[in-house]
PDB file of C-alpha atoms in Angstrom:
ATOM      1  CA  UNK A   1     -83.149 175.663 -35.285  1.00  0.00           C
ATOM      2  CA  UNK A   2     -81.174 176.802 -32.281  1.00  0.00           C
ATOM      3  CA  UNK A   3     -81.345 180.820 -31.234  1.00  0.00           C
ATOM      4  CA  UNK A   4     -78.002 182.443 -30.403  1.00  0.00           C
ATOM      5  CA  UNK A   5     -78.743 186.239 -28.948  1.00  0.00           C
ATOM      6  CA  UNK A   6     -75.281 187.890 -29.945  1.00  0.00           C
ATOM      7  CA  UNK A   7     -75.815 191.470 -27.502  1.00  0.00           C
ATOM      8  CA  UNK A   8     -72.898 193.222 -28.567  1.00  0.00           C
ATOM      9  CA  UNK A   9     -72.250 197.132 -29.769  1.00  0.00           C
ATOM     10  CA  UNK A  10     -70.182 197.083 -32.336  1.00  0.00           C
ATOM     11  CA  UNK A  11     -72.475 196.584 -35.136  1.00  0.00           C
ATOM     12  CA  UNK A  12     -69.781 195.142 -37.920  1.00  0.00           C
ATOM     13  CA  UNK A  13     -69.112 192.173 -35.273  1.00  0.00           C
ATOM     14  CA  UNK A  14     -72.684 191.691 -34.771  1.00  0.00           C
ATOM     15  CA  UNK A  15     -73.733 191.655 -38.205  1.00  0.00           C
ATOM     16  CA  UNK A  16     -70.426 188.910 -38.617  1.00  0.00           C
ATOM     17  CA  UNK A  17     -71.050 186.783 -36.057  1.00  0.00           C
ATOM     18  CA  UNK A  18     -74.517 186.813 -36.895  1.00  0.00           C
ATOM     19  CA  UNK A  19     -73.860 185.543 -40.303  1.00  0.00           C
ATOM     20  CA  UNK A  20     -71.653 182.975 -39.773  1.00  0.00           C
ATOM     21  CA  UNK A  21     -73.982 181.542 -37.066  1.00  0.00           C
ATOM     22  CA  UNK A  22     -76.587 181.925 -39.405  1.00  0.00           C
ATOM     23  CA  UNK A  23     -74.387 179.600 -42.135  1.00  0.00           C
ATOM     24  CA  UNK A  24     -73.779 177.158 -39.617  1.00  0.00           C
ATOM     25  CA  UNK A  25     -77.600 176.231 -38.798  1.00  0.00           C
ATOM     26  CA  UNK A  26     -78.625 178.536 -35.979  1.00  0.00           C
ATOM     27  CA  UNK A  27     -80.819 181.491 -35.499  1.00  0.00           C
ATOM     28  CA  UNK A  28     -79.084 184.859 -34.921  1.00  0.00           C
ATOM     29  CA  UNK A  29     -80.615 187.467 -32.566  1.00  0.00           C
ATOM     30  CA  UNK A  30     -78.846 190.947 -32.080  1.00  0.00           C
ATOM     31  CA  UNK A  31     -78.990 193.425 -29.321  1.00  0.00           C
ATOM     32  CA  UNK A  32     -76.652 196.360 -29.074  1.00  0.00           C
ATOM     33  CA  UNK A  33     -77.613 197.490 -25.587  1.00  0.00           C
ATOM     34  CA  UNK A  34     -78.356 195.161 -21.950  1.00  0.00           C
ATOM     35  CA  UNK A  35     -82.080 197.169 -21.784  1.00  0.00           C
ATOM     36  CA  UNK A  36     -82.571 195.472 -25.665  1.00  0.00           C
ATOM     37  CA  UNK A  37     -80.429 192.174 -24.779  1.00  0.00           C
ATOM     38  CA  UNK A  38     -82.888 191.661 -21.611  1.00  0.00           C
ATOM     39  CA  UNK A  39     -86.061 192.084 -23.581  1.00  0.00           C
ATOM     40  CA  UNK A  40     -84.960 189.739 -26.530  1.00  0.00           C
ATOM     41  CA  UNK A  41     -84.290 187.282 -24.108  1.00  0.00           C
ATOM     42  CA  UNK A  42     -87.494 187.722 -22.082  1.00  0.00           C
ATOM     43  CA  UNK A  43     -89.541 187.061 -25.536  1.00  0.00           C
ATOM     44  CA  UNK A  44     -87.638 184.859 -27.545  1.00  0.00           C
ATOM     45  CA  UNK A  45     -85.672 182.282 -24.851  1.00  0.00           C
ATOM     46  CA  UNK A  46     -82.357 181.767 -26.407  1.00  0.00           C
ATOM     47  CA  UNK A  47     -80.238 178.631 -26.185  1.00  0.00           C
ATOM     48  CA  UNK A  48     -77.054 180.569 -26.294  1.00  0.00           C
ATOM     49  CA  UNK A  49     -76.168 184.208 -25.260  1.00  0.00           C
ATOM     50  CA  UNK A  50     -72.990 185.631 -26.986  1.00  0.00           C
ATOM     51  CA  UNK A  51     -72.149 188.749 -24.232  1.00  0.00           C
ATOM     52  CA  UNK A  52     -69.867 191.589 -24.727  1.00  0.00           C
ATOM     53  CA  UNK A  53     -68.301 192.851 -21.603  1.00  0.00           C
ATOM     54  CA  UNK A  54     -68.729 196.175 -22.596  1.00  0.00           C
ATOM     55  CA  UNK A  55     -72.068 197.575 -23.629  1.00  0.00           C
ATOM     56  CA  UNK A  56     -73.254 201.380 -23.550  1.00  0.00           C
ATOM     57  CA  UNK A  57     -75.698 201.305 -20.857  1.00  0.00           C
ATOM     58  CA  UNK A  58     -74.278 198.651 -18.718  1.00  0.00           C
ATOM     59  CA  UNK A  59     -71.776 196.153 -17.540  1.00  0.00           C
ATOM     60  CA  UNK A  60     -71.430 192.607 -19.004  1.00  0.00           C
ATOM     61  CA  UNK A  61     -71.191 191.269 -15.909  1.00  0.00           C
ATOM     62  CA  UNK A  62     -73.717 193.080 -14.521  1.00  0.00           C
ATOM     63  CA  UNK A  63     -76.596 191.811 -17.208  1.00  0.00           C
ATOM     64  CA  UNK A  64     -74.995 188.155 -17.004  1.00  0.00           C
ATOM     65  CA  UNK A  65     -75.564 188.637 -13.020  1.00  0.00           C
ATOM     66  CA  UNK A  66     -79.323 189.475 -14.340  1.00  0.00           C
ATOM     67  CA  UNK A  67     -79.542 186.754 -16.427  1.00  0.00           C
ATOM     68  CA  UNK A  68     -78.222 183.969 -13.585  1.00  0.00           C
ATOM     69  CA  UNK A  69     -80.769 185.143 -11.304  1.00  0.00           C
ATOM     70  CA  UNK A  70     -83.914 183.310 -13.376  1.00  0.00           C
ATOM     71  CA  UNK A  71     -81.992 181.413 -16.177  1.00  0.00           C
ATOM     72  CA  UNK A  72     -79.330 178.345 -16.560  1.00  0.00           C
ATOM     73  CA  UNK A  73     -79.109 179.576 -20.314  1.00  0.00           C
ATOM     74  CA  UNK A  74     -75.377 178.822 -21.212  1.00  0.00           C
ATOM     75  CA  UNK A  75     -73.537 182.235 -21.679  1.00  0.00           C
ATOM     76  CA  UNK A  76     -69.908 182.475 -23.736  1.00  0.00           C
ATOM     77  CA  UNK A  77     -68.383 186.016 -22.974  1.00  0.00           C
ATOM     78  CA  UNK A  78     -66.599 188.359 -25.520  1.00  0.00           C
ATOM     79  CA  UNK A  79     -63.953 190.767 -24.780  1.00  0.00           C
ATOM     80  CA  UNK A  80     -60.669 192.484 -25.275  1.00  0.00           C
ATOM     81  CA  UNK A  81     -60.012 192.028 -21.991  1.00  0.00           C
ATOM     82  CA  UNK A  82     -57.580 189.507 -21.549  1.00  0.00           C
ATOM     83  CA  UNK A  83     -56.348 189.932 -18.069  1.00  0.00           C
ATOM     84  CA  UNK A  84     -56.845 186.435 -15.719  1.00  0.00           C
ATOM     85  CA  UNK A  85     -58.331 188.416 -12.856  1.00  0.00           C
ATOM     86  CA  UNK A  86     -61.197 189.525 -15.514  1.00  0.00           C
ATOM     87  CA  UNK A  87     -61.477 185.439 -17.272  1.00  0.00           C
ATOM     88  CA  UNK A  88     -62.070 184.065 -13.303  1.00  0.00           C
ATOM     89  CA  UNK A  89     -64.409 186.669 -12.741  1.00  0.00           C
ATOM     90  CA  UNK A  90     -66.586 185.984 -16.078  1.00  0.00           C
ATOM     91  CA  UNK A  91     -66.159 182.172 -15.405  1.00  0.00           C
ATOM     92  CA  UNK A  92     -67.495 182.641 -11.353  1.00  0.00           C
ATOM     93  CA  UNK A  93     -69.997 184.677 -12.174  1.00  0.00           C
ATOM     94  CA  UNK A  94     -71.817 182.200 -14.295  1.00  0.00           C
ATOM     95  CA  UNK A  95     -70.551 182.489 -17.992  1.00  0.00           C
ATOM     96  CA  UNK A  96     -69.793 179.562 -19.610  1.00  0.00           C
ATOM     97  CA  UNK A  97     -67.047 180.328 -21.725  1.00  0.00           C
ATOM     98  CA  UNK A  98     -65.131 183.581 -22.589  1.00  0.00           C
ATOM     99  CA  UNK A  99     -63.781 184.914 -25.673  1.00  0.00           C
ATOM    100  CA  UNK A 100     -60.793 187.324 -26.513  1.00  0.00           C
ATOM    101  CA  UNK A 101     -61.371 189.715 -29.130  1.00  0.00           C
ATOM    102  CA  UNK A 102     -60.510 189.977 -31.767  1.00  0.00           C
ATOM    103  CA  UNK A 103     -61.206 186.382 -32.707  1.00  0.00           C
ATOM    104  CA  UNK A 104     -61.778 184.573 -35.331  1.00  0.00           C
ATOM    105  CA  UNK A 105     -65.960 184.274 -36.248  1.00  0.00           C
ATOM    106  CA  UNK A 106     -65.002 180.129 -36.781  1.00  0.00           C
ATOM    107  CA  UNK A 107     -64.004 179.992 -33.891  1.00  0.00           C
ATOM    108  CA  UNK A 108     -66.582 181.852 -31.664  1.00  0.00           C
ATOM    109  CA  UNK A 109     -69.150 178.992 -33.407  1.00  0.00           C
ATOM    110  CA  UNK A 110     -67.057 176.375 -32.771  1.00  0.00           C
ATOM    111  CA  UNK A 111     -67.192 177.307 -28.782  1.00  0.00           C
ATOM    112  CA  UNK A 112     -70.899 177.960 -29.235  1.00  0.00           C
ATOM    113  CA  UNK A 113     -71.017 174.409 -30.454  1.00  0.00           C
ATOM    114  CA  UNK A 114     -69.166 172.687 -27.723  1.00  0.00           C
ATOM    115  CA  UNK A 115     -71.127 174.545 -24.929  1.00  0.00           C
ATOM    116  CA  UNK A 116     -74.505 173.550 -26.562  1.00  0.00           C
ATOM    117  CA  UNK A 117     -73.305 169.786 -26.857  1.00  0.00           C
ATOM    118  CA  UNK A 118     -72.371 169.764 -23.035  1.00  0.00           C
ATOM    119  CA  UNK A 119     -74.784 167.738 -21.227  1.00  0.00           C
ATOM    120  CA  UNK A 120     -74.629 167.571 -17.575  1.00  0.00           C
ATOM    121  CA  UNK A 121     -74.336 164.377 -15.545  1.00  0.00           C
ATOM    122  CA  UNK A 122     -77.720 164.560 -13.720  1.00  0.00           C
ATOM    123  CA  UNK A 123     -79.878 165.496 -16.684  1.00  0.00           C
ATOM    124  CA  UNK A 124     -81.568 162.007 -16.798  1.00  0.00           C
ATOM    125  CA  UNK A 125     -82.160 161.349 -13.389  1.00  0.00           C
ATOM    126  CA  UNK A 126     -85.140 162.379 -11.421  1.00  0.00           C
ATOM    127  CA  UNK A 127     -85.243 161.401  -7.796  1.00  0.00           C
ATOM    128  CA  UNK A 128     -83.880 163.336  -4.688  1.00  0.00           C
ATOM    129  CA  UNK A 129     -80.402 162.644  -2.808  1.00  0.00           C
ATOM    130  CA  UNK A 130     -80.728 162.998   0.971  1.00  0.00           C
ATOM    131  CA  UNK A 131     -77.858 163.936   3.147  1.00  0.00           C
ATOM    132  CA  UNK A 132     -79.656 164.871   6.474  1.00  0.00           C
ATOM    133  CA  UNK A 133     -80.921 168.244   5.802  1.00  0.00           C
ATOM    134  CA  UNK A 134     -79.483 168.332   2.812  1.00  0.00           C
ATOM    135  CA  UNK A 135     -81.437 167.595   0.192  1.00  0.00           C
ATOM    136  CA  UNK A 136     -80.744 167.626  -3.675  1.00  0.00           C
ATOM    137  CA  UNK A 137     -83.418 167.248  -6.190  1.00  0.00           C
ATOM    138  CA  UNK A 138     -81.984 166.676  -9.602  1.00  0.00           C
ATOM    139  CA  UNK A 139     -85.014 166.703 -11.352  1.00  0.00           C
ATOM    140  CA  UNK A 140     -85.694 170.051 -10.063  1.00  0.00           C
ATOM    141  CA  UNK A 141     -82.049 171.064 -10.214  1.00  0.00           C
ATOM    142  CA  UNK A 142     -81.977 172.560  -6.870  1.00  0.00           C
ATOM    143  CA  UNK A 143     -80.329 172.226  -3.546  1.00  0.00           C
ATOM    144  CA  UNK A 144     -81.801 172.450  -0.555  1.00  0.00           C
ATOM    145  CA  UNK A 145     -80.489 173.204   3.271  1.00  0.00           C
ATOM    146  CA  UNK A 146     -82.882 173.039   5.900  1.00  0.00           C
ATOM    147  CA  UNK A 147     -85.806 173.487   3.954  1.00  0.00           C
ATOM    148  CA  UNK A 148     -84.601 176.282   2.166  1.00  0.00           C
ATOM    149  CA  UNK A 149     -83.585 176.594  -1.545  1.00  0.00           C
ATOM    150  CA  UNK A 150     -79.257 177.465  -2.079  1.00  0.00           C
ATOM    151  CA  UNK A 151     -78.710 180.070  -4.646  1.00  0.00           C
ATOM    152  CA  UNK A 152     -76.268 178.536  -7.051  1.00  0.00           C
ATOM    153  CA  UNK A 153     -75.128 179.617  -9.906  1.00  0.00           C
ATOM    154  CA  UNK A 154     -74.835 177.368 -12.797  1.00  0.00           C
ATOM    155  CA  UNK A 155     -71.402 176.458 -12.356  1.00  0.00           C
ATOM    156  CA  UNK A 156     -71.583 175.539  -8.580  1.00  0.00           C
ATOM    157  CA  UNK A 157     -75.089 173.942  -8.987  1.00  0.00           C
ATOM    158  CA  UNK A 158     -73.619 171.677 -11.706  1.00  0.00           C
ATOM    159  CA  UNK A 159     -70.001 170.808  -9.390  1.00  0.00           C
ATOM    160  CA  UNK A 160     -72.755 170.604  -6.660  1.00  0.00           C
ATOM    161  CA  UNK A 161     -74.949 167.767  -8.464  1.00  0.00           C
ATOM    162  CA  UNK A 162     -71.573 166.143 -10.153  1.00  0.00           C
ATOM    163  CA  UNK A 163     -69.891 165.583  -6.506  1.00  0.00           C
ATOM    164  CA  UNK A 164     -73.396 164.604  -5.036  1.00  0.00           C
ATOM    165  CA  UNK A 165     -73.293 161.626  -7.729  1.00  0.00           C
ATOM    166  CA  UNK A 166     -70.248 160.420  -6.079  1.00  0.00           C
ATOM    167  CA  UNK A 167     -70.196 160.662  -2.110  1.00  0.00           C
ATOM    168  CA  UNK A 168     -66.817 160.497  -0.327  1.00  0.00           C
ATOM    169  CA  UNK A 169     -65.156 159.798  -3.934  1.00  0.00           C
ATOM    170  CA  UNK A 170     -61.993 162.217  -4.341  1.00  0.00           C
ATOM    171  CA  UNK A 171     -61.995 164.108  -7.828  1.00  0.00           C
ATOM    172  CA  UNK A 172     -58.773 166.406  -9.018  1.00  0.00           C
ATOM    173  CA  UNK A 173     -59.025 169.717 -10.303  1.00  0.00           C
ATOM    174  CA  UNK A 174     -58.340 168.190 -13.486  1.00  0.00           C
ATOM    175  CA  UNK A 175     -61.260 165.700 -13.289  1.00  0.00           C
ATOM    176  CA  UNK A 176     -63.446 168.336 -12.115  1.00  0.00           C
ATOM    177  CA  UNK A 177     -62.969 170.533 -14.888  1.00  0.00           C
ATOM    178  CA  UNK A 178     -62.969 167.798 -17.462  1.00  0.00           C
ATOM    179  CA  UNK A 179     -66.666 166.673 -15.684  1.00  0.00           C
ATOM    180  CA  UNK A 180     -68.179 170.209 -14.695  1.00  0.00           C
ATOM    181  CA  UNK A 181     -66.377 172.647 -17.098  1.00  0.00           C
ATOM    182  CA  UNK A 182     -65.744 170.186 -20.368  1.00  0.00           C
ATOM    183  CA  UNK A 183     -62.778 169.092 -22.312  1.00  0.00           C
ATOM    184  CA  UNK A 184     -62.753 172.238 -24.453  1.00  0.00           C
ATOM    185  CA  UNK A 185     -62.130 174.611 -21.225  1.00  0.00           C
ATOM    186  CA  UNK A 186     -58.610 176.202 -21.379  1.00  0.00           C
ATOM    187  CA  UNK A 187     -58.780 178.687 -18.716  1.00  0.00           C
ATOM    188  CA  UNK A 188     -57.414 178.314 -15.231  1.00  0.00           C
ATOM    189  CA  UNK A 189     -58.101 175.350 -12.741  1.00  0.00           C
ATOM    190  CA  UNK A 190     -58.050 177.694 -10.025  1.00  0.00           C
ATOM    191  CA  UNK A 191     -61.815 178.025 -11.347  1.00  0.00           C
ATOM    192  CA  UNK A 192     -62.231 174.827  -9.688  1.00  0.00           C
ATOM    193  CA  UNK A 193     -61.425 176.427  -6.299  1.00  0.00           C
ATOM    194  CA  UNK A 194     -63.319 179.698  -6.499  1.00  0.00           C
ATOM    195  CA  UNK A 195     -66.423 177.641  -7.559  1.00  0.00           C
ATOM    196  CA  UNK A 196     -65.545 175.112  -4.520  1.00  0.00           C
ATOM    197  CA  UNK A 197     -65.088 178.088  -1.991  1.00  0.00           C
ATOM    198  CA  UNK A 198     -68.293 179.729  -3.578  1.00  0.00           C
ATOM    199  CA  UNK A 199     -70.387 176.461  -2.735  1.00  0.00           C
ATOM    200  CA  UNK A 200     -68.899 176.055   0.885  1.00  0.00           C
ATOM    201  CA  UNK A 201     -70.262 179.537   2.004  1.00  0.00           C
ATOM    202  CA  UNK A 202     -73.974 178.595   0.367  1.00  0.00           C
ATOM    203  CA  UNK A 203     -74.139 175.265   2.208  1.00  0.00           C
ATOM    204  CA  UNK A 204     -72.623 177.231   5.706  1.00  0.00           C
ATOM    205  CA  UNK A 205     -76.166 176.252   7.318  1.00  0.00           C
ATOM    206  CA  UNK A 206     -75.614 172.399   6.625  1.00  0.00           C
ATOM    207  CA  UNK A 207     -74.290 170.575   9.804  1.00  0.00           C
ATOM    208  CA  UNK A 208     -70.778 169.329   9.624  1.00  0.00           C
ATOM    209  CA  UNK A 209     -71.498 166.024  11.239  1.00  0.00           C
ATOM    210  CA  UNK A 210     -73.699 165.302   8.017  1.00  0.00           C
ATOM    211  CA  UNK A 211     -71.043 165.982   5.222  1.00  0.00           C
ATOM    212  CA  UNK A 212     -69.133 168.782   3.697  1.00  0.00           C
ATOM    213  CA  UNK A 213     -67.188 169.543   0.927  1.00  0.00           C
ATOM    214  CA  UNK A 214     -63.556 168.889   1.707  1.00  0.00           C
ATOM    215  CA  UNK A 215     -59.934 169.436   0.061  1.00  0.00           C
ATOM    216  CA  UNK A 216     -57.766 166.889   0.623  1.00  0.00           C
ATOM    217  CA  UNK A 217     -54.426 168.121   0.201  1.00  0.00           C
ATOM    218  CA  UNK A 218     -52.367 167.291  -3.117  1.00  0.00           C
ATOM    219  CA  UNK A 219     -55.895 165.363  -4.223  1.00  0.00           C
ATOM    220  CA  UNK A 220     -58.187 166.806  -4.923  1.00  0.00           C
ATOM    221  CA  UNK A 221     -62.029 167.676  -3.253  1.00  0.00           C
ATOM    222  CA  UNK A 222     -64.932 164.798  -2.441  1.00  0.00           C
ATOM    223  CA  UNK A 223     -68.233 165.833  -0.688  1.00  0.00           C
ATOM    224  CA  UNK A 224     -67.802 164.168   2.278  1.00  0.00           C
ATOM    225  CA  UNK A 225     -70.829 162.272   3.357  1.00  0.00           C
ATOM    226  CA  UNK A 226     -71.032 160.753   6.819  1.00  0.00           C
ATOM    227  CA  UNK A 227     -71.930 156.854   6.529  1.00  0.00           C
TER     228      UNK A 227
END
């Protein structure tokens, strides 16, 4: 049985949400605050983190920030925010989904199905790509520069590993969010390029005559890998 911590402050959609996820299989933890969301998921590991933007003592994004720094744990936010500006900034900043409220409970485990079923492309491989002093180690899920570890967050680590598998091959936004975000992603492609810009400035210190990620106009992106 999967564990889905639903931290939101509104107790009548917590005690919803938590009942439908219990119907459909999974195990519903609540938290109303980020100080009670952080300890939950310190003890009990969570597959899935429902987050409300919104919370009493802090920020959403602020205790998904938290989360990112020591966890890949897949995150779907929930808001009545609806604005673009606020979906991109969710999406960047590591949550794997986002939700408008209101919205219907179906739904909500519907998305928390797809996310879960998402399986990245390197999961089953476990030897090291090396690019010069670049160095990606997939069994590790990390990327290295000069010796030292990239901080990534989930999104760019997985476009990271999902262009690595593919040197010099050119991918549209399209393909890139059908690969790296999944089918079941409606928000905007321009994801794609905030994640892409994101992951140029954390692999600054790699040497252009080795590779680098590059846009080719009306086409797409490929990491470019000298040969």
């Amino acid at each position: 049985m999967k564990t889905v911590l639903i931290v939101e402050d509104e107790e009548a959609i917590s005690r919803v949400l938590a009942a439908y996820l219990k119907k459909a299989g999974f195990l519903p933890l609540r938290a109303s605050t980020g100080a009670a969301a952080l300890e939950q998921f310190e003890v009990n590991g969570p597959e899935l983190v429902l987050l409300d933007l919104m919370l009493p003592d802090t920020d959403g994004m602020a205790l998904l920030s938290t989360i990112r720094k020591t966890s890949a744990c897949p995150v779907i936010m929930l808001t009545a925010r609806d604005g673009i500006a606020d979906r991109l900034a969710g999406l960047d900043g590591g949550a794997d989904d986002y939700m408008i409220k209101p919205f219907v409970p179906e739904e909500v485990v519907a998305r928390v199905n797809a996310v879960l079923r998402r399986q990245p492309h390197w999961i089953d491989r476990g030897s090291k790509r090396i690019y010069g002093n670049l160095v990606i180690d997939l069994a590790a899920k990390q990327v290295m520069v000069n010796g030292a570890e990239v901080a990534l967050n989930p999104r760019e680590l997985a476009l990271m590993l999902f262009l690595s598998e593919w040197p010099n091959r050119t991918f549209t936004r399209e393909q890139l969010i059908e690969q790296v975000w999944g089918i079941d992603y409606d928000g905007s492609d321009r994801a794609v390029d905030l994640s892409v810009k994101r992951l140029r400035q954390s692999l600054s210190h790699w040497p252009i005559e080795e590779g680098e990620i590059r846009t080719l106009r009306g086409m797409g992106y490929q990491l470019w890998i000298r040969e």
